[in-house]
Amino acid sequence: MTTAPSDPEAARPNQLVVVANRLPIEYADDSTGATWRRAPGGLVSALEPALAGRPATWIGWSGRASAESEPPLPEEIDGLGIVGVPLTDGQIEQFYEGFSNGALWPLYHDAVVTPSYHRPEYMAYREVNALFAAKAAELAPVGSTVWVHDYQLQLVPKMLRDARPDLRIGFFLHIPFPPVELFAQLPWRRQILEGLLGADLVGFQTHDGALNFLAATRRLMALDPGGDRVNVPDEDGYRSVRVGAFPIGIDATSFDAMARNTAIQARAEEIRAEMGGFRLLFLGVDRLDYTKGIDVRLRAFSEGLAEGLLDPSDVTMLQVAVPSRENVDDYQHIRDDIELLVGRINGDLGRVGDPAIHYLHQSVTREELVAMYLAADVLLVTPLRDGMNLVAKEYVASRVQESGAVVLSEFTGAAQQLTDAFIVNPYDIEGLKRTLAAVAASPPEELSRRMVALRTNVFEDDVDRWVRTFLATLEGHVP
Ligand code: ADP
Ligand code: F6P
């Protein structure tokens, strides 16, 4: 059945409709006061600034149960229309914590923890995807472009096409798409593939992701992909779906500008002074997630200290672990594991007033984050698997003095672009330890040469280019 937009005034074809699980804002009632503020996470950080100035509406969930009391959502922020999809406690538990983050998230990250598949959770996933699709079908102007995001909403493209065949539909997956041998585990693999193939363009962070998806359509749906297209049978014969890699970038100029702000520079100095006397500060910043390899880097750093590869009077480390998905069991376990490890390392290697590892389990403001990027000599990014990793790019954009170094896991999307980082295998603790020692001993000119190259990449392939390339491909401006 097709649905017409309820508001005829909505017939503005150049209006972009973004559909993502989270709105770019969340309601927070904490020590900083009760307010709507920017939501954490790569998707929001990347997309929200890139939409500034273009007519767009963002459909998403506020991050809280619909029963909770909170002030109504603002109708727009800086010209960006905001439309909420309310979710009940049960939907949050089954769709978000359950199927999205207990099944799809680990499966798509190489099953680094075991995914759990539960039928009622898939039912809730389908039900919530239908809510998002219905809202987009209701609001999208005739003939307009709808851009659907990420693994929480993979059924939306087909649902939306069934309701509104007049729309141009793009889908972008912010996390990896796994090899078909892993994806084939999923009891609802066919429904997910059919859902995604409802789009006109399906985008991935890397070529490997796109190839894995095309291989899955061949192996599991008996389709015959060729080049960057796969033809999908429909009532008119077939529809051609385009598939490609669109590595996401960041708003590099805004990080650069913040890093030149004198108050933020002063805060960076203060952070270093507060942490005591040392030459090199190693930094990790991640959502507290088992995919991020936080334990791996803590172990490599502490073994480096214990074995004398790193000098404790020369180096120190700050790990910021941003609270994330705290109702999901595996996230509770990873928190316990990391905090036990930090305690052990500091017990063994720290001194009074001088821990080997400074650890924060909290959200930090964007200004504080940039001050940390400025304060740190070495950024450690060691995920076991990561779609892109924007923190690595943000650090580079903030290094306005062209100093500093990035140690980067080869299993991140970012490693395909940031080839002048120190690329490591996060499963190889010996190799990682040696790399940390090598970075600590590298001459500043060598680090600066690498940083200049990294900055060129991050500024050229920024988020604005990503949005323009994806939308131009979707709208047919690019051959
Ligand atoms: P993921 O998408 O898995 O969380 P990324 O490294 O790609 O990982 O993206 C994390 C994003 O979250 C970065 O853009 C980072 O700046 C942002 N971020 C980190 N800490 C906070 C915070 N406390 N509040 C808001 N955004 C944050
Ligand atoms: O980038 C991957 C992603 O899952 C986004 O979809 C999401 O907004 C972000 O990480 C943070 O996760 P969550 O929305 O579950 O807090």
Coordinates of C-alpha atoms and ligand atoms in Angstrom, one line a residue:
M1 CA 0.0 0.0 0.0
T2 CA 1.3 3.5 -0.8
T3 CA 1.0 6.4 1.6
A4 CA 0.9 10.0 0.4
P5 CA 2.6 12.7 2.6
S6 CA -0.1 14.0 4.9
D7 CA 1.0 17.7 4.4
P8 CA 0.8 18.8 0.7
E9 CA 3.0 21.8 1.7
A10 CA 5.6 19.1 2.3
A11 CA 6.1 18.8 -1.5
R12 CA 9.6 20.3 -1.6
P13 CA 11.7 17.8 -3.5
N14 CA 15.0 19.3 -2.5
Q15 CA 14.2 18.6 1.2
L16 CA 16.4 15.8 2.6
V17 CA 15.0 13.4 5.1
V18 CA 17.5 11.7 7.4
V19 CA 16.3 8.6 9.3
A20 CA 18.6 7.4 12.0
N21 CA 18.0 5.5 15.3
R22 CA 19.2 8.4 17.4
L23 CA 18.3 12.1 17.0
P24 CA 21.3 14.4 17.1
I25 CA 20.3 15.5 20.5
E26 CA 19.5 13.8 23.8
Y27 CA 17.9 14.9 27.1
A28 CA 20.4 15.1 30.0
D29 CA 19.5 15.9 33.6
D30 CA 22.8 15.8 35.4
S31 CA 25.3 18.0 37.3
T32 CA 25.5 20.4 34.3
G33 CA 21.7 20.9 34.5
A34 CA 18.7 19.6 32.6
T35 CA 18.9 20.2 28.9
W36 CA 18.8 18.9 25.4
R37 CA 22.4 18.4 24.3
R38 CA 24.3 16.8 21.4
A39 CA 24.1 12.9 21.5
P40 CA 27.5 11.0 21.5
G41 CA 28.6 8.6 18.9
G42 CA 30.2 8.7 15.4
L43 CA 27.0 8.9 13.4
V44 CA 25.8 12.1 15.0
S45 CA 29.2 13.7 15.2
A46 CA 29.7 13.2 11.5
L47 CA 26.3 13.9 10.0
E48 CA 24.9 16.8 12.1
P49 CA 27.5 19.5 11.1
A50 CA 27.4 18.4 7.5
L51 CA 23.7 19.1 7.3
A52 CA 24.0 22.7 8.6
G53 CA 22.5 25.1 6.1
R54 CA 20.7 22.5 3.9
P55 CA 16.9 22.0 4.1
A56 CA 16.6 18.8 6.1
T57 CA 14.5 16.9 8.6
W58 CA 16.0 14.3 11.0
I59 CA 13.8 11.5 12.2
G60 CA 15.0 9.6 15.2
W61 CA 14.6 8.4 18.8
S62 CA 15.3 10.7 21.7
G63 CA 17.3 8.1 23.7
R64 CA 14.7 7.8 26.5
A65 CA 11.5 5.7 27.0
S66 CA 8.3 7.5 25.8
A67 CA 6.8 7.1 29.3
E68 CA 9.6 9.2 30.9
S69 CA 8.8 12.8 31.6
E70 CA 10.9 15.2 29.5
P71 CA 10.2 18.5 27.9
P72 CA 8.9 18.2 24.3
L73 CA 11.5 18.0 21.6
P74 CA 12.5 21.2 19.9
E75 CA 10.9 21.4 16.5
E76 CA 14.2 22.4 14.9
I77 CA 17.8 23.1 15.7
D78 CA 19.7 25.6 13.5
G79 CA 17.2 25.1 10.7
L80 CA 17.3 21.2 11.0
G81 CA 13.8 19.8 11.5
I82 CA 13.6 17.4 14.4
V83 CA 11.0 14.6 14.5
G84 CA 10.9 12.1 17.3
V85 CA 10.0 8.4 17.1
P86 CA 8.9 7.5 20.6
L87 CA 9.8 4.1 21.9
T88 CA 8.4 2.2 24.8
D89 CA 10.6 0.5 27.5
G90 CA 9.8 -2.8 25.9
Q91 CA 10.9 -1.7 22.5
I92 CA 14.1 -0.2 23.9
E93 CA 14.9 -3.4 25.6
Q94 CA 14.1 -5.7 22.7
F95 CA 14.9 -3.6 19.6
Y96 CA 17.8 -1.5 20.8
E97 CA 19.5 -3.4 23.6
G98 CA 18.4 -6.8 22.3
F99 CA 18.5 -7.3 18.6
S100 CA 20.5 -4.2 17.6
N101 CA 23.2 -4.4 20.3
G102 CA 23.0 -8.0 21.4
A103 CA 22.8 -9.7 18.0
L104 CA 23.7 -7.3 15.1
W105 CA 26.5 -5.3 16.8
P106 CA 28.6 -8.3 17.8
L107 CA 27.9 -10.2 14.6
Y108 CA 28.9 -7.3 12.4
H109 CA 32.1 -6.8 14.5
D110 CA 33.6 -10.3 13.7
A111 CA 31.6 -11.9 16.5
V112 CA 34.2 -10.7 19.0
V113 CA 31.6 -11.6 21.6
T114 CA 29.0 -14.2 20.9
P115 CA 25.8 -12.7 19.3
S116 CA 22.5 -13.8 20.8
Y117 CA 19.6 -14.4 18.6
H118 CA 16.1 -14.2 20.1
R119 CA 12.9 -14.3 18.0
P120 CA 10.9 -11.8 20.1
E121 CA 13.8 -9.4 19.7
Y122 CA 13.7 -9.7 16.0
M123 CA 9.9 -9.1 16.0
A124 CA 10.5 -5.9 18.0
Y125 CA 13.3 -4.9 15.5
R126 CA 10.8 -5.3 12.7
E127 CA 8.1 -3.4 14.6
V128 CA 10.3 -0.5 15.3
N129 CA 11.7 -0.4 11.8
A130 CA 8.1 -0.2 10.6
L131 CA 7.6 2.9 12.9
F132 CA 10.5 4.7 11.5
A133 CA 9.5 3.8 7.9
A134 CA 5.9 5.0 8.5
K135 CA 7.2 8.3 9.9
A136 CA 9.4 8.8 6.9
A137 CA 6.6 7.9 4.5
E138 CA 4.3 10.4 6.2
L139 CA 6.8 13.3 6.1
A140 CA 9.0 12.9 3.0
P141 CA 7.9 15.4 0.3
V142 CA 6.9 13.9 -3.1
G143 CA 10.0 12.8 -5.1
S144 CA 12.4 13.7 -2.3
T145 CA 15.5 11.9 -1.0
V146 CA 15.5 9.9 2.1
W147 CA 18.8 8.8 3.7
V148 CA 18.5 5.9 6.1
H149 CA 21.4 5.2 8.5
D150 CA 23.0 2.2 10.2
Y151 CA 22.4 -1.3 11.5
Q152 CA 19.4 -0.5 13.7
L153 CA 17.3 0.3 10.6
Q154 CA 18.2 -2.2 7.9
L155 CA 14.6 -3.1 7.2
V156 CA 13.5 0.5 6.6
P157 CA 14.6 0.9 2.9
K158 CA 12.2 -1.9 1.7
M159 CA 9.4 -0.9 4.0
L160 CA 9.7 2.7 2.8
R161 CA 9.9 1.7 -0.9
D162 CA 6.7 -0.4 -0.5
A163 CA 4.9 2.6 1.0
R164 CA 6.4 5.4 -1.2
P165 CA 7.8 4.2 -4.5
D166 CA 8.3 7.9 -5.6
L167 CA 11.2 8.4 -3.1
R168 CA 14.9 8.2 -3.8
I169 CA 16.2 6.0 -0.9
G170 CA 19.9 5.8 0.2
F171 CA 21.2 3.6 3.0
F172 CA 24.6 4.0 4.7
L173 CA 26.0 1.4 7.2
H174 CA 28.4 3.1 9.7
I175 CA 29.7 -0.2 11.0
P176 CA 31.4 -3.1 9.2
F177 CA 29.4 -5.5 7.0
P178 CA 30.8 -8.9 7.9
P179 CA 32.1 -11.7 5.6
V180 CA 29.3 -13.9 4.4
E181 CA 30.5 -16.9 6.4
L182 CA 29.7 -14.9 9.6
F183 CA 26.6 -13.1 8.2
A184 CA 25.1 -16.4 7.3
Q185 CA 24.6 -17.2 11.0
L186 CA 21.8 -14.7 11.2
P187 CA 18.4 -16.4 11.3
W188 CA 16.9 -13.4 9.5
R189 CA 19.7 -12.9 7.0
R190 CA 17.3 -12.9 4.0
Q191 CA 15.0 -10.3 5.5
I192 CA 17.9 -8.0 6.3
L193 CA 19.3 -8.3 2.7
E194 CA 15.8 -7.7 1.2
G195 CA 15.4 -4.7 3.5
L196 CA 18.7 -3.1 2.4
L197 CA 18.0 -3.9 -1.3
G198 CA 14.9 -1.6 -1.0
A199 CA 17.4 1.3 -1.3
D200 CA 18.6 2.8 -4.6
L201 CA 22.1 3.1 -3.1
V202 CA 23.7 1.1 -0.3
G203 CA 26.9 2.6 1.1
F204 CA 29.6 1.1 3.3
Q205 CA 32.7 2.5 5.0
T206 CA 35.1 0.3 3.1
H207 CA 35.4 -1.7 -0.2
D208 CA 35.6 -4.9 1.9
G209 CA 32.2 -4.1 3.4
A210 CA 30.7 -3.5 0.0
L211 CA 32.2 -6.7 -1.4
N212 CA 31.0 -8.7 1.6
F213 CA 27.5 -7.4 1.0
L214 CA 27.6 -8.2 -2.7
A215 CA 28.9 -11.7 -1.9
A216 CA 26.0 -12.2 0.5
T217 CA 23.4 -11.3 -2.1
R218 CA 25.0 -13.9 -4.4
R219 CA 25.4 -16.7 -1.9
L220 CA 22.2 -16.2 0.2
M221 CA 19.8 -14.7 -2.4
A222 CA 21.1 -16.3 -5.6
L223 CA 21.4 -12.8 -7.2
D224 CA 24.1 -12.0 -9.7
P225 CA 25.9 -8.8 -8.7
G226 CA 28.2 -7.3 -11.3
G227 CA 30.6 -4.4 -10.7
D228 CA 29.0 -2.0 -8.3
R229 CA 25.4 -3.0 -9.0
V230 CA 23.0 -5.8 -8.2
N231 CA 19.7 -6.3 -10.0
V232 CA 16.7 -7.1 -7.8
P233 CA 13.6 -8.6 -9.3
D234 CA 10.4 -6.6 -9.0
E235 CA 7.0 -6.4 -10.7
D236 CA 8.5 -4.4 -13.6
G237 CA 11.2 -6.9 -14.2
Y238 CA 14.1 -5.7 -12.0
R239 CA 15.5 -2.7 -10.2
S240 CA 19.2 -1.9 -10.2
V241 CA 20.7 -1.2 -6.8
R242 CA 24.0 0.5 -6.6
V243 CA 26.5 -0.5 -3.9
G244 CA 29.7 1.2 -3.0
A245 CA 32.3 2.4 -0.4
F246 CA 31.9 5.9 1.0
P247 CA 34.4 6.3 3.8
I248 CA 33.0 8.9 6.3
G249 CA 35.0 11.9 7.2
I250 CA 34.8 14.5 10.0
D251 CA 34.2 18.3 10.2
A252 CA 38.0 18.8 10.2
T253 CA 37.9 22.6 10.1
S254 CA 35.8 22.9 13.2
F255 CA 38.2 20.7 15.2
D256 CA 41.1 22.8 13.8
A257 CA 39.4 26.0 14.9
M258 CA 38.6 24.7 18.4
A259 CA 42.3 23.6 18.7
R260 CA 43.4 27.2 17.9
N261 CA 41.1 28.6 20.6
T262 CA 43.3 30.0 23.4
A263 CA 41.0 28.9 26.2
I264 CA 41.1 25.3 25.0
Q265 CA 44.9 25.5 24.5
A266 CA 45.2 26.7 28.1
R267 CA 43.0 23.9 29.3
A268 CA 45.4 21.4 27.4
E269 CA 48.3 22.9 29.3
E270 CA 46.4 22.5 32.6
I271 CA 45.6 18.9 31.9
R272 CA 49.3 18.1 31.4
A273 CA 50.3 20.0 34.5
E274 CA 47.6 18.3 36.6
M275 CA 48.8 14.9 35.5
G276 CA 52.3 15.5 36.8
G277 CA 55.8 15.5 35.3
F278 CA 56.2 13.4 32.1
R279 CA 57.4 13.9 28.5
L280 CA 54.8 11.8 26.6
L281 CA 51.1 11.5 27.2
F282 CA 49.4 8.5 25.6
L283 CA 45.6 8.9 25.2
G284 CA 42.7 6.6 24.5
V285 CA 39.1 7.9 24.0
D286 CA 36.3 5.4 23.2
R287 CA 32.8 4.5 24.1
L288 CA 33.2 1.7 26.7
D289 CA 32.7 -1.0 24.1
Y290 CA 34.3 -4.5 23.8
T291 CA 35.1 -3.9 20.2
K292 CA 37.4 -1.0 21.0
G293 CA 40.3 -3.1 22.3
I294 CA 40.8 -0.9 25.4
D295 CA 42.1 -3.9 27.4
V296 CA 44.7 -4.6 24.7
R297 CA 46.3 -1.2 24.8
L298 CA 46.2 -1.1 28.6
R299 CA 48.1 -4.4 28.7
A300 CA 50.6 -3.4 26.0
F301 CA 51.3 -0.1 27.9
S302 CA 51.7 -1.7 31.3
E303 CA 53.9 -4.6 29.9
G304 CA 56.0 -1.9 28.2
L305 CA 56.5 -0.2 31.5
A306 CA 57.1 -3.4 33.5
E307 CA 59.7 -4.6 31.0
G308 CA 61.5 -1.3 30.7
L309 CA 60.6 -0.7 27.1
L310 CA 58.8 2.4 28.3
D311 CA 60.2 4.6 31.1
P312 CA 57.6 5.4 33.8
S313 CA 59.1 8.8 34.5
D314 CA 58.9 9.6 30.7
V315 CA 55.4 8.4 29.8
T316 CA 51.9 8.4 31.3
M317 CA 48.5 7.4 30.0
L318 CA 44.9 8.8 30.1
Q319 CA 42.0 6.5 29.1
V320 CA 38.5 8.1 28.7
A321 CA 35.8 5.5 28.6
V322 CA 32.5 7.0 27.7
P323 CA 29.5 5.1 29.3
S324 CA 27.6 3.3 26.6
R325 CA 24.7 0.7 26.4
E326 CA 24.9 0.1 30.1
N327 CA 21.8 -2.2 30.2
V328 CA 23.4 -4.7 27.9
D329 CA 25.2 -7.6 29.8
D330 CA 28.4 -7.6 27.7
Y331 CA 28.9 -3.9 28.3
Q332 CA 28.6 -4.5 32.1
H333 CA 31.2 -7.2 31.8
I334 CA 33.6 -5.1 29.8
R335 CA 33.3 -2.3 32.3
D336 CA 34.2 -4.7 35.2
D337 CA 37.1 -6.2 33.2
I338 CA 38.6 -2.8 32.3
E339 CA 38.3 -1.4 35.7
L340 CA 39.8 -4.5 37.3
L341 CA 42.7 -4.2 34.9
V342 CA 43.3 -0.5 35.5
G343 CA 43.2 -1.2 39.3
R344 CA 45.7 -4.0 38.9
I345 CA 48.1 -2.0 36.7
N346 CA 48.0 1.0 39.0
G347 CA 48.4 -1.2 42.0
D348 CA 51.5 -2.8 40.5
L349 CA 53.1 0.1 38.7
G350 CA 51.7 3.4 40.1
R351 CA 53.1 5.5 42.9
V352 CA 51.2 7.7 45.5
G353 CA 49.7 10.6 43.5
D354 CA 51.2 9.2 40.2
P355 CA 49.1 6.4 38.7
A356 CA 50.4 4.6 35.6
I357 CA 47.0 5.0 34.0
H358 CA 44.6 7.9 34.6
Y359 CA 41.1 6.5 33.9
L360 CA 37.8 8.4 33.5
H361 CA 34.4 6.7 33.0
Q362 CA 32.4 9.7 32.0
S363 CA 31.2 11.8 29.1
V364 CA 33.3 14.9 28.4
T365 CA 32.3 18.1 26.6
R366 CA 33.6 18.7 23.1
E367 CA 35.9 21.5 24.4
E368 CA 37.4 19.1 27.0
L369 CA 37.8 16.4 24.3
V370 CA 39.7 18.8 22.0
A371 CA 41.9 19.9 25.0
M372 CA 42.7 16.3 25.6
Y373 CA 43.6 15.8 21.9
L374 CA 45.9 18.8 22.2
A375 CA 47.5 17.6 25.4
A376 CA 48.2 14.1 24.2
D377 CA 51.4 13.2 22.3
V378 CA 50.2 9.8 21.2
L379 CA 46.6 8.6 20.5
L380 CA 46.0 4.9 20.9
V381 CA 43.2 3.5 18.7
T382 CA 43.3 -0.3 18.9
P383 CA 39.8 -1.7 18.1
L384 CA 39.5 -5.4 17.3
R385 CA 37.1 -4.2 14.6
D386 CA 35.6 -0.7 13.9
G387 CA 33.6 0.6 10.9
M388 CA 35.7 3.8 10.7
N389 CA 36.8 5.4 14.0
L390 CA 36.3 9.1 14.0
V391 CA 38.3 9.7 17.2
A392 CA 41.5 9.0 15.2
K393 CA 40.5 11.7 12.6
E394 CA 39.4 14.2 15.2
Y395 CA 42.8 13.9 16.9
V396 CA 44.6 14.5 13.7
A397 CA 42.4 17.5 12.9
S398 CA 43.2 19.0 16.3
R399 CA 47.0 18.7 16.0
V400 CA 47.4 22.2 14.7
Q401 CA 51.2 22.2 15.6
E402 CA 51.6 19.2 13.2
S403 CA 53.1 17.1 16.1
G404 CA 51.9 13.9 17.7
A405 CA 51.3 10.4 16.5
V406 CA 48.4 7.9 16.0
V407 CA 48.8 4.2 16.8
L408 CA 46.0 2.7 14.7
S409 CA 44.5 -0.8 14.5
E410 CA 44.6 -2.3 11.0
F411 CA 41.0 -3.5 11.6
T412 CA 39.5 0.0 11.5
G413 CA 38.1 1.6 8.4
A414 CA 40.3 4.6 9.2
A415 CA 43.5 2.4 8.7
Q416 CA 42.6 2.3 4.9
Q417 CA 42.9 6.1 4.8
L418 CA 45.3 7.1 7.6
T419 CA 48.2 5.1 6.2
D420 CA 50.8 7.4 7.8
A421 CA 49.6 6.3 11.3
F422 CA 51.6 3.6 13.1
I423 CA 49.4 0.6 12.0
V424 CA 49.2 -2.3 14.4
N425 CA 47.5 -5.7 14.8
P426 CA 45.6 -5.3 18.1
Y427 CA 45.8 -9.1 18.7
D428 CA 49.6 -8.9 18.8
I429 CA 50.5 -7.5 22.2
E430 CA 54.2 -8.0 21.6
G431 CA 54.0 -6.1 18.3
L432 CA 51.9 -3.3 19.9
K433 CA 54.3 -3.0 22.8
R434 CA 57.2 -2.6 20.4
T435 CA 55.3 0.0 18.4
L436 CA 54.6 2.0 21.6
A437 CA 58.3 2.0 22.4
A438 CA 59.2 2.9 18.8
V439 CA 56.8 5.8 18.8
A440 CA 58.3 7.1 22.1
A441 CA 61.7 6.9 20.5
S442 CA 60.8 8.5 17.2
P443 CA 62.4 11.8 16.3
P444 CA 60.0 14.7 16.2
E445 CA 60.7 15.4 12.5
E446 CA 59.5 11.9 11.6
L447 CA 56.3 12.3 13.6
S448 CA 55.7 15.7 12.1
R449 CA 56.2 14.3 8.5
R450 CA 53.6 11.7 9.3
M451 CA 51.2 14.2 10.9
V452 CA 51.3 16.5 7.9
A453 CA 50.3 13.6 5.6
L454 CA 47.5 12.5 8.0
R455 CA 46.2 16.1 8.2
T456 CA 46.1 16.3 4.4
N457 CA 43.9 13.2 4.3
V458 CA 41.6 14.3 7.1
F459 CA 41.0 17.7 5.6
E460 CA 40.6 16.6 2.0
D461 CA 38.2 13.7 2.7
D462 CA 36.1 15.5 5.2
V463 CA 32.4 15.0 6.2
D464 CA 31.2 17.6 3.7
R465 CA 32.8 15.7 0.8
W466 CA 31.3 12.4 2.2
V467 CA 27.8 13.9 2.2
R468 CA 28.2 15.5 -1.2
T469 CA 29.6 12.3 -2.8
F470 CA 27.0 10.0 -1.3
L471 CA 24.0 12.3 -2.2
A472 CA 25.4 13.0 -5.7
T473 CA 25.7 9.3 -6.3
L474 CA 22.2 8.6 -5.0
E475 CA 20.7 11.5 -7.0
G476 CA 22.5 10.5 -10.2
H477 CA 24.9 13.4 -10.6
V478 CA 28.0 11.1 -10.5
P479 CA 28.5 8.6 -13.3
Ligands
ADP1 P1 31.6 5.0 17.7 O1 30.7 5.5 16.6 O2 31.7 3.6 17.8 O3 31.2 5.6 19.1 P2 33.8 6.7 16.7 O4 35.2 6.9 17.2 O5 33.6 6.6 15.3 O6 33.1 5.5 17.5 O7 32.9 8.0 17.1 C1 32.8 8.4 18.5 C2 32.3 9.9 18.4 O8 31.8 10.2 19.7 C3 33.4 10.9 18.1 O9 33.0 11.8 17.2 C4 33.7 11.6 19.5 O10 34.1 12.9 19.4 C5 32.3 11.5 20.0 N1 32.3 11.6 21.5 C6 33.2 11.0 22.3 N2 33.0 11.3 23.6 C7 31.8 12.1 23.5 C8 31.1 12.7 24.5 N3 31.3 12.6 25.8 N4 30.0 13.4 24.1 C9 29.7 13.5 22.8 N5 30.4 12.9 21.8 C10 31.4 12.2 22.2
F6P2 O1 28.5 4.6 14.7 C1 27.9 3.4 15.3 C2 26.9 3.8 16.3 O2 26.2 2.6 16.7 C3 25.8 4.7 15.9 O3 24.8 4.2 15.1 C4 25.4 5.2 17.2 O4 24.7 6.4 17.2 C5 26.7 5.3 18.0 O5 27.5 4.3 17.5 C6 26.6 5.3 19.5 O6 25.8 4.2 19.9 P1 24.4 4.2 20.6 O7 23.5 5.0 19.7 O8 24.0 2.8 20.8 O9 24.7 5.0 21.9

